[in-house]
Amino acid sequence: MGAIKLLILTALCYTTYAVHFELPTSRTTIFGDEMLEGEIFEDLINRNTITGFNINPSEYRLPRTTRPVEYDLLLHVHMERLAFNGTVTIYLHATQPNVSEIIIHTDELWIESVILKKDNVSIPQSFVEEEELDFLRVQLTNGTLEYSDEDIMYELIVNFGAELRHDMTGLYRSWFRNENYTEPVSYVATTHFQATAARRAFPCYDEPGFKAKFNIVIRRPSSYRSWTCTKQSSTREPSIPIANYEEDVFAVTPVMSTYLLAFTIAEYNSTEVYDDDGRLLYEVIARPAAIRDNQQQYALDFGQKLLRRMSDHVGIDFYDIDKNLKMTQASISDFAAGAMENWGLLIYREAYLMYNANHTNSNYKQLIAYIMSHEIAHMWFGNLVTCDWWNDLWLNEGFARYYQYFLTDWEDHELGFDQRFINEQVHATLLADSVESAHPLTASGIGSPTQARSMFTTITYGKGATIIRMTEHLLGFDVHTQGLKYYLDSRQFNTVLPIHLSEALQRAAVEAGAIVEYGPDFSVIEYYKTWSTQGGHPVLNVQVNHQTGQMIVVQRRFNINVGYGTASTNWIIPITFATADDPDFNNTKPTHIITDSITVIDRGSIGDQWVIFNKQQTGYYRVNYDNYTWDLIAIALKTNRTIIHEYNRAQIVNDVFQFARSGLMEYKRALNILSFLENETEYTPWVTAMTAFTWLRNRFASTPYLADLERLIIDWSRNIMADLTYDPQDGESFMRSYLRSQLAPIMCAMNVTECQEAAIGEFNLLRNNETYEVPVDSRNWVYCNALRKGSEDDFEYLWQRYKSHHVYNEKILLLSVLGCTPHRNSLYTYMDAIVTENYLIRRQDYTTAFNSAVSGNEVNTQIAFQYIKDNLTLVDNAFVVRSTLATPLSYVSARLRSEEEINEFEQWARDNRVALGVHYNEIMSGATSARNSLNWVLAAQDDVLDYLINKGDDITTTTAASTTTSTVSTVTADIVVAPPTPELPDSAVTTALSLVLLTLSFCVNVMF
Ligand SMILES: [Zn+2]
């Protein structure tokens, strides 16, 4: 093997890689629409509002010179004036001698008094707040804290207060109207602490590593109820006389991090489940009308099943973790994330928990199911063992995202989560992780709250989950599970680093003999390091010699803009492959491990036959082949598609589209390979294809060739749409209905007559029959297309439906389609309602609603732009709390279709530079992105058109001479060597991307 390697390396000096055209050296293929609608590159959006550049990240960290052990916290929530105050007593000790200062966190709290005591005797001190670092420094007037092995305990008592916040962090206000918009508003006080907002509710050691126990007392109005992580032990009269108030006393919590605490004070009802001894086990809480309508039943039933299944899986029963914990699932109207895994008080947006069979579509049903799975998995992964610092957040979120899919799949296979992991996690993550600035799973330079927030990315969640899945297949499910049990057992009630995980897995693997076949040098620890400490991922270039069966495999870092990354990065890659001779896609145990940049693998057969690497896409890498082998694969896809696993068909669709986009493959070749789609009927390849086609349609929207491209998409989808039809059938599978709900909107948008007629037919039935309801999975495209073709009166009809509807799933769906109206008056009514504080549309939904207004129709973009110009102050005020003025303008700039529109946009921004303030650069970069898109199309359109015009080319006329597997081919395959390193751009775009970890991460993605 060494000799062959030498030959290849020698050849490297003389030969070029078998790509038939020059790779570009400087360009971007990332444009505004994908950042916004695909929500993929959320961590690349430079918000230009970063603070703390001049402060070293480590300065934000608390010193470890003192440690809290337990807290007593009394919170008095004044619902009548939407404020709170409280007293916290922190029992702490010094961890070393000569400590003269205690530093804890506080942020935007009014600190009334600070007392330090030991053995009930006050110790003189002074305190100072350090705003930039969120520190409360308590300095001893004389001497130092006593220190001994016996942990001498001090009490730090702080009295504090604040208003209930507006921004959905810390302890904040929410509201609901029980039935509909004619009822009075009832306020709710509730919390969201992750990552660094516990310090906004009470002074505390607000880092995950400072775990402690908490004794909570909540003083609230008598008409309200209150909840926290643990069971309520009693309700009592307030310790000071105060009319119409009571105090709820809660059992002490397990040892836990502050960000996992939660409080909810609301005029809510609940449905509970008790054990035989009458102790509370599980409950769902929500506004009374939702409970009355039984909208909580699905969360009640399915959540308990998930909790049981997960308890069995990890071998630690949730109810045995701590006798004081119970499981409360809370529906909250205003919530910044999708949901939050507070230990024992899980909080969800209402649309992600409440279910009504008549109004909750498949999309929301599966969201409820898998968000519950995600949060329930956190009870162990995140809560019982917690990432030691936010730079290793993937140890929490990777597992939660993994179980989000697979725990749900074990409990309800019909929801198709094993299939959808491929589209929604593997493909989406590969994309997010394909830029030079992609952060490694274990990041560096994380200190400030802004930097901590910047870790909540697609990479942290999706790459974490994808690497965990790859490892599961590397070790086998049972061995992997045993390793996780070791991990949880050894670190429970503690924090974790990646080494704790990989050591536990290594132990289980060695005990079971699960890695013997990978050779004596293989170690799970070294394998994990290559995936967790390096950004990006490899593309394997596979060159097959069909005469000998030898395959030369070259690994390079993939780059979506220019093909390959700059650095010579190697990963330890588990390899699986199937061949025409041995088309077994089910055994996903790797047969080879690649560690070097160039490796030779024997296929085990000779003669012309396809080989496909990465069975079921269990490995986290892309695969490119020599042209000859691609032709063999293309022929197999055309003639005998189903012999290749559904996930691998999706893999091929995703890989070739991204190779073409990045310049590694001509579009003509990519589309030739993809032409099997005209016979494809499965979910995973089609959803993968439609995602890529949507990206291409957005590019071609500015050209006269859009119609040609859409004709191809319509042609290829003719069979699948004929199979699905536009009419839901009684008793059809969840996935069939779900696939239709994703494809039909695209068909209608491409003006497919059957789709539009079906939409208008359904809408007429709805309008003309008071009791009729459109099938729940058809409403997204029926409502939207009825509005597109309809009148202002049709808009008014759906607007009223929004205002009066009592199921939040239906309301949010309506918000996402109301912008489909092309009527200027209706759009202005809609945008007025969004930007005015009128208790009609929630702040958390402003972006959904406004994006709908901008993008509901091609003509809307300029109408919405005019609206922003006319109402700049209103729009600014509306978006300032949750995002910035740049957000609505980014929706506009992502849809600028010509140089003229771009120039006009830029001129307006220049004219209003003062008003746009710190957002000016970001707004202008949206216009640059639109121009980059036009330039990309100019460069690529001939290649795409070549296929659109000459698509009749037979695949066999390219390079493949024969499909027989028994005879040795006489065709000489291309010589493959390591692909050349392109010169990387030194453009403004790259500079902006490299700021990723310092950028304020506005969570476009709804994370949970
Ligand atoms: Zn999570």
XYZ file of N, CA and C in Angstrom, residues 254-372:
357
model
N -32.943 18.959 43.316
C -31.659 18.271 43.284
C -30.532 19.278 43.017
N -29.311 18.830 43.123
C -28.160 19.670 42.781
C -28.239 19.981 41.286
N -28.281 21.255 40.938
C -28.547 21.611 39.535
C -27.941 22.967 39.183
N -27.833 23.219 37.857
C -27.330 24.503 37.364
C -28.454 25.540 37.388
N -28.074 26.822 37.564
C -29.085 27.889 37.665
C -29.919 28.037 36.400
N -29.313 27.794 35.214
C -30.070 28.052 33.982
C -31.219 27.076 33.800
N -31.230 26.003 34.618
C -32.290 24.995 34.504
C -33.435 25.231 35.474
N -33.357 26.300 36.273
C -34.478 26.661 37.145
C -35.564 27.333 36.315
N -36.802 27.288 36.829
C -37.890 27.998 36.150
C -39.008 28.267 37.135
N -39.745 29.353 36.879
C -40.932 29.682 37.661
C -42.029 30.103 36.697
N -43.250 29.672 36.965
C -44.392 30.161 36.193
C -45.502 30.520 37.166
N -46.026 31.728 37.038
C -47.109 32.216 37.904
C -48.228 32.660 36.959
N -49.364 31.970 37.014
C -50.389 32.220 35.992
C -51.767 31.782 36.476
N -52.795 32.367 35.854
C -54.173 31.918 36.099
C -54.454 30.751 35.146
N -53.795 29.642 35.413
C -53.806 28.474 34.539
C -54.565 27.329 35.182
N -54.952 26.384 34.348
C -55.456 25.099 34.831
C -54.464 24.008 34.462
N -54.687 22.825 35.037
C -53.760 21.725 34.770
C -54.499 20.398 34.720
N -53.861 19.429 34.076
C -54.323 18.038 34.128
C -53.179 17.216 34.685
N -53.456 16.459 35.760
C -52.358 15.801 36.483
C -52.484 14.289 36.475
N -51.362 13.645 36.677
C -51.294 12.198 36.870
C -50.557 11.969 38.196
N -51.147 11.132 39.066
C -50.537 10.864 40.384
C -50.156 9.404 40.490
N -49.216 9.111 41.391
C -48.905 7.701 41.642
C -49.899 7.127 42.660
N -49.719 5.853 42.998
C -50.683 5.182 43.872
C -50.738 5.827 45.257
N -49.661 6.490 45.621
C -49.640 7.126 46.941
C -50.087 8.583 46.884
N -50.640 8.977 45.744
C -51.168 10.327 45.634
C -50.110 11.395 45.396
N -48.899 10.989 44.984
C -47.859 11.983 44.704
C -47.895 12.370 43.228
N -47.725 13.655 43.001
C -47.781 14.159 41.627
C -46.627 13.582 40.803
N -46.961 13.024 39.631
C -45.925 12.533 38.725
C -45.773 13.456 37.524
N -46.888 13.742 36.862
C -46.823 14.330 35.519
C -48.035 15.241 35.362
N -47.846 16.405 34.758
C -48.990 17.298 34.524
C -48.719 18.162 33.300
N -49.806 18.601 32.682
C -49.708 19.603 31.621
C -50.481 20.815 32.100
N -49.889 22.000 31.973
C -50.569 23.222 32.419
C -50.715 24.181 31.241
N -51.863 24.897 31.215
C -52.155 25.794 30.090
C -53.288 26.731 30.477
N -53.592 27.659 29.574
C -54.738 28.553 29.825
C -55.991 27.693 29.955
N -56.945 28.125 30.789
C -58.098 27.275 31.113
C -58.885 26.808 29.889
N -59.062 27.663 28.880
C -59.880 27.257 27.728
C -59.211 26.145 26.931
N -57.891 26.138 26.891
C -57.184 25.072 26.176
C -57.346 23.745 26.911
N -57.281 23.801 28.238
C -57.479 22.583 29.039
C -58.937 22.115 28.895
N -59.874 23.051 28.937
C -61.292 22.697 28.790
C -61.527 21.987 27.456
N -60.823 22.447 26.393
C -60.987 21.833 25.071
C -60.131 20.577 24.908
N -59.440 20.198 25.972
C -58.642 18.978 25.946
C -57.456 19.058 24.976
N -56.961 20.258 24.728
C -55.822 20.395 23.821
C -54.532 19.836 24.432
N -54.558 19.520 25.725
C -53.347 19.022 26.397
C -53.229 17.512 26.323
N -54.262 16.821 25.800
C -54.301 15.364 25.936
C -53.134 14.676 25.218
N -52.793 15.164 24.037
C -51.703 14.536 23.286
C -50.379 14.644 24.064
N -50.106 15.829 24.598
C -48.869 16.021 25.375
C -48.895 15.184 26.640
N -50.082 15.018 27.202
C -50.207 14.208 28.419
C -49.897 12.745 28.114
N -50.493 12.219 27.065
C -50.331 10.791 26.752
C -48.957 10.493 26.154
N -48.622 11.247 25.110
C -47.387 10.932 24.383
C -46.149 11.256 25.234
N -46.218 12.332 25.989
C -45.086 12.721 26.835
C -44.773 11.653 27.872
N -45.806 11.058 28.460
C -45.546 10.001 29.459
C -44.893 8.784 28.817
N -45.324 8.463 27.602
C -44.705 7.328 26.896
C -43.223 7.604 26.641
N -42.934 8.828 26.197
C -41.534 9.185 25.911
C -40.690 9.118 27.180
N -41.255 9.599 28.275
C -40.515 9.613 29.540
C -40.219 8.185 30.001
N -41.194 7.304 29.856
C -41.006 5.903 30.224
C -39.924 5.276 29.351
N -40.008 5.507 28.027
C -39.090 4.897 27.080
C -37.656 5.380 27.329
N -37.520 6.672 27.586
C -36.183 7.231 27.806
C -35.613 6.731 29.138
N -36.459 6.634 30.158
C -36.019 6.088 31.458
C -35.477 4.680 31.265
N -36.192 3.862 30.504
C -35.751 2.483 30.269
C -34.448 2.459 29.467
N -34.363 3.341 28.480
C -33.204 3.358 27.585
C -31.909 3.648 28.348
N -31.934 4.638 29.225
C -30.688 5.018 29.916
C -30.520 4.281 31.236
N -31.554 3.533 31.653
C -31.425 2.745 32.884
C -31.484 3.573 34.160
N -31.912 4.815 34.050
C -32.129 5.652 35.247
C -33.546 6.218 35.127
N -34.444 5.776 36.004
C -35.822 6.236 35.925
C -35.899 7.718 36.310
N -36.627 8.483 35.496
C -36.741 9.919 35.783
C -37.206 10.156 37.213
N -38.184 9.367 37.660
C -38.764 9.625 38.984
C -37.844 9.150 40.111
N -36.777 8.426 39.750
C -35.795 8.027 40.769
C -34.615 8.996 40.858
N -34.536 9.947 39.935
C -33.405 10.886 39.965
C -33.427 11.677 41.274
N -34.632 12.145 41.617
C -34.789 12.885 42.868
C -36.264 12.821 43.228
N -36.553 12.481 44.468
C -37.961 12.250 44.844
C -38.782 13.532 44.764
N -38.133 14.683 44.747
C -38.893 15.937 44.705
C -39.233 16.394 43.278
N -38.562 15.809 42.305
C -38.862 16.204 40.915
C -40.193 15.616 40.480
N -40.893 16.327 39.623
C -42.058 15.807 38.905
C -41.921 16.354 37.487
N -42.840 16.016 36.631
C -42.740 16.484 35.244
C -43.935 17.383 34.931
N -43.664 18.677 34.805
C -44.714 19.610 34.383
C -44.402 20.073 32.965
N -45.364 19.939 32.069
C -45.222 20.456 30.707
C -46.091 21.716 30.627
N -45.465 22.877 30.434
C -46.183 24.150 30.492
C -46.309 24.787 29.115
N -47.521 25.212 28.786
C -47.777 25.930 27.535
C -47.771 27.423 27.831
N -46.822 28.155 27.225
C -46.699 29.592 27.485
C -46.873 30.346 26.167
N -47.646 31.421 26.230
C -47.987 32.130 24.988
C -46.771 32.779 24.338
N -45.925 33.432 25.143
C -44.763 34.125 24.582
C -43.520 33.427 25.077
N -42.762 32.867 24.150
C -41.558 32.152 24.559
C -40.489 32.342 23.507
N -39.287 32.709 23.963
C -38.242 33.095 23.028
C -37.722 31.921 22.209
N -37.511 30.789 22.852
C -37.046 29.608 22.129
C -38.277 28.802 21.711
N -38.074 27.606 21.192
C -39.217 26.734 20.911
C -39.736 26.134 22.198
N -38.796 25.720 23.048
C -39.131 25.127 24.335
C -37.871 25.137 25.181
N -38.017 24.786 26.470
C -36.848 24.813 27.368
C -36.971 23.707 28.391
N -35.814 23.049 28.614
C -35.784 21.814 29.389
C -35.623 22.017 30.878
N -36.116 23.116 31.463
C -35.989 23.318 32.905
C -36.331 22.016 33.616
N -35.541 21.711 34.646
C -35.648 20.376 35.239
C -36.964 20.224 36.000
N -37.921 19.551 35.418
C -39.201 19.329 36.084
C -40.278 20.337 35.714
N -39.893 21.451 35.081
C -40.889 22.415 34.580
C -40.497 22.770 33.149
N -40.931 21.939 32.211
C -40.578 22.120 30.807
C -41.535 23.130 30.189
N -40.985 24.132 29.535
C -41.819 25.219 29.017
C -41.781 25.218 27.493
N -42.961 25.342 26.876
C -43.097 25.299 25.417
C -43.897 26.502 24.940
N -43.634 26.926 23.723
C -44.601 27.798 23.060
C -45.911 27.034 22.943
N -47.010 27.765 23.032
C -48.316 27.085 23.005
C -48.475 26.216 21.760
N -48.028 26.727 20.602
C -48.201 25.973 19.346
C -47.379 24.695 19.338
N -46.398 24.578 20.238
C -45.544 23.397 20.278
C -45.947 22.423 21.386
N -47.126 22.637 21.988
C -47.561 21.705 23.029
C -49.045 21.370 22.928
N -49.877 22.370 22.608
C -51.317 22.153 22.566
C -51.714 21.556 21.211
N -52.579 20.560 21.266
C -52.929 19.807 20.061
C -54.446 19.686 19.954
N -54.946 19.901 18.735
C -56.369 19.736 18.473
C -56.477 19.036 17.122
N -57.071 17.847 17.126
C -57.065 17.010 15.920
C -57.683 17.720 14.721
N -58.619 18.632 14.951
C -59.279 19.306 13.833
C -58.455 20.460 13.264
N -57.514 20.961 14.045
C -56.812 22.173 13.615
C -55.295 22.090 13.679
N -54.768 21.001 14.209
C -53.315 20.861 14.275
C -52.866 20.016 13.094
N -52.098 20.607 12.195
C -51.697 19.853 11.013
C -50.521 18.923 11.322
N -50.162 18.120 10.319
C -49.086 17.144 10.521
C -47.800 17.820 10.953
N -47.549 18.994 10.386
C -46.329 19.698 10.731
C -46.281 19.997 12.221
N -47.379 20.519 12.763
C -47.372 20.833 14.189
C -47.440 19.589 15.052
N -48.149 18.574 14.588
C -48.214 17.341 15.376
C -46.808 16.766 15.563
N -46.052 16.687 14.477
C -44.712 16.124 14.616
C -43.794 17.063 15.399
N -44.036 18.378 15.286
C -43.246 19.312 16.091
C -43.472 19.081 17.582
N -44.749 18.943 17.964
C -45.065 18.702 19.374
C -44.374 17.426 19.841
N -44.479 16.364 19.024
C -43.903 15.072 19.416
C -42.400 15.183 19.575
N -41.736 15.782 18.605
C -40.282 15.714 18.694
C -39.678 16.784 19.592
N -40.383 17.880 19.814
C -39.867 18.847 20.792
C -39.992 18.259 22.197
N -41.101 17.550 22.458
C -41.208 16.872 23.763
C -40.073 15.871 23.941
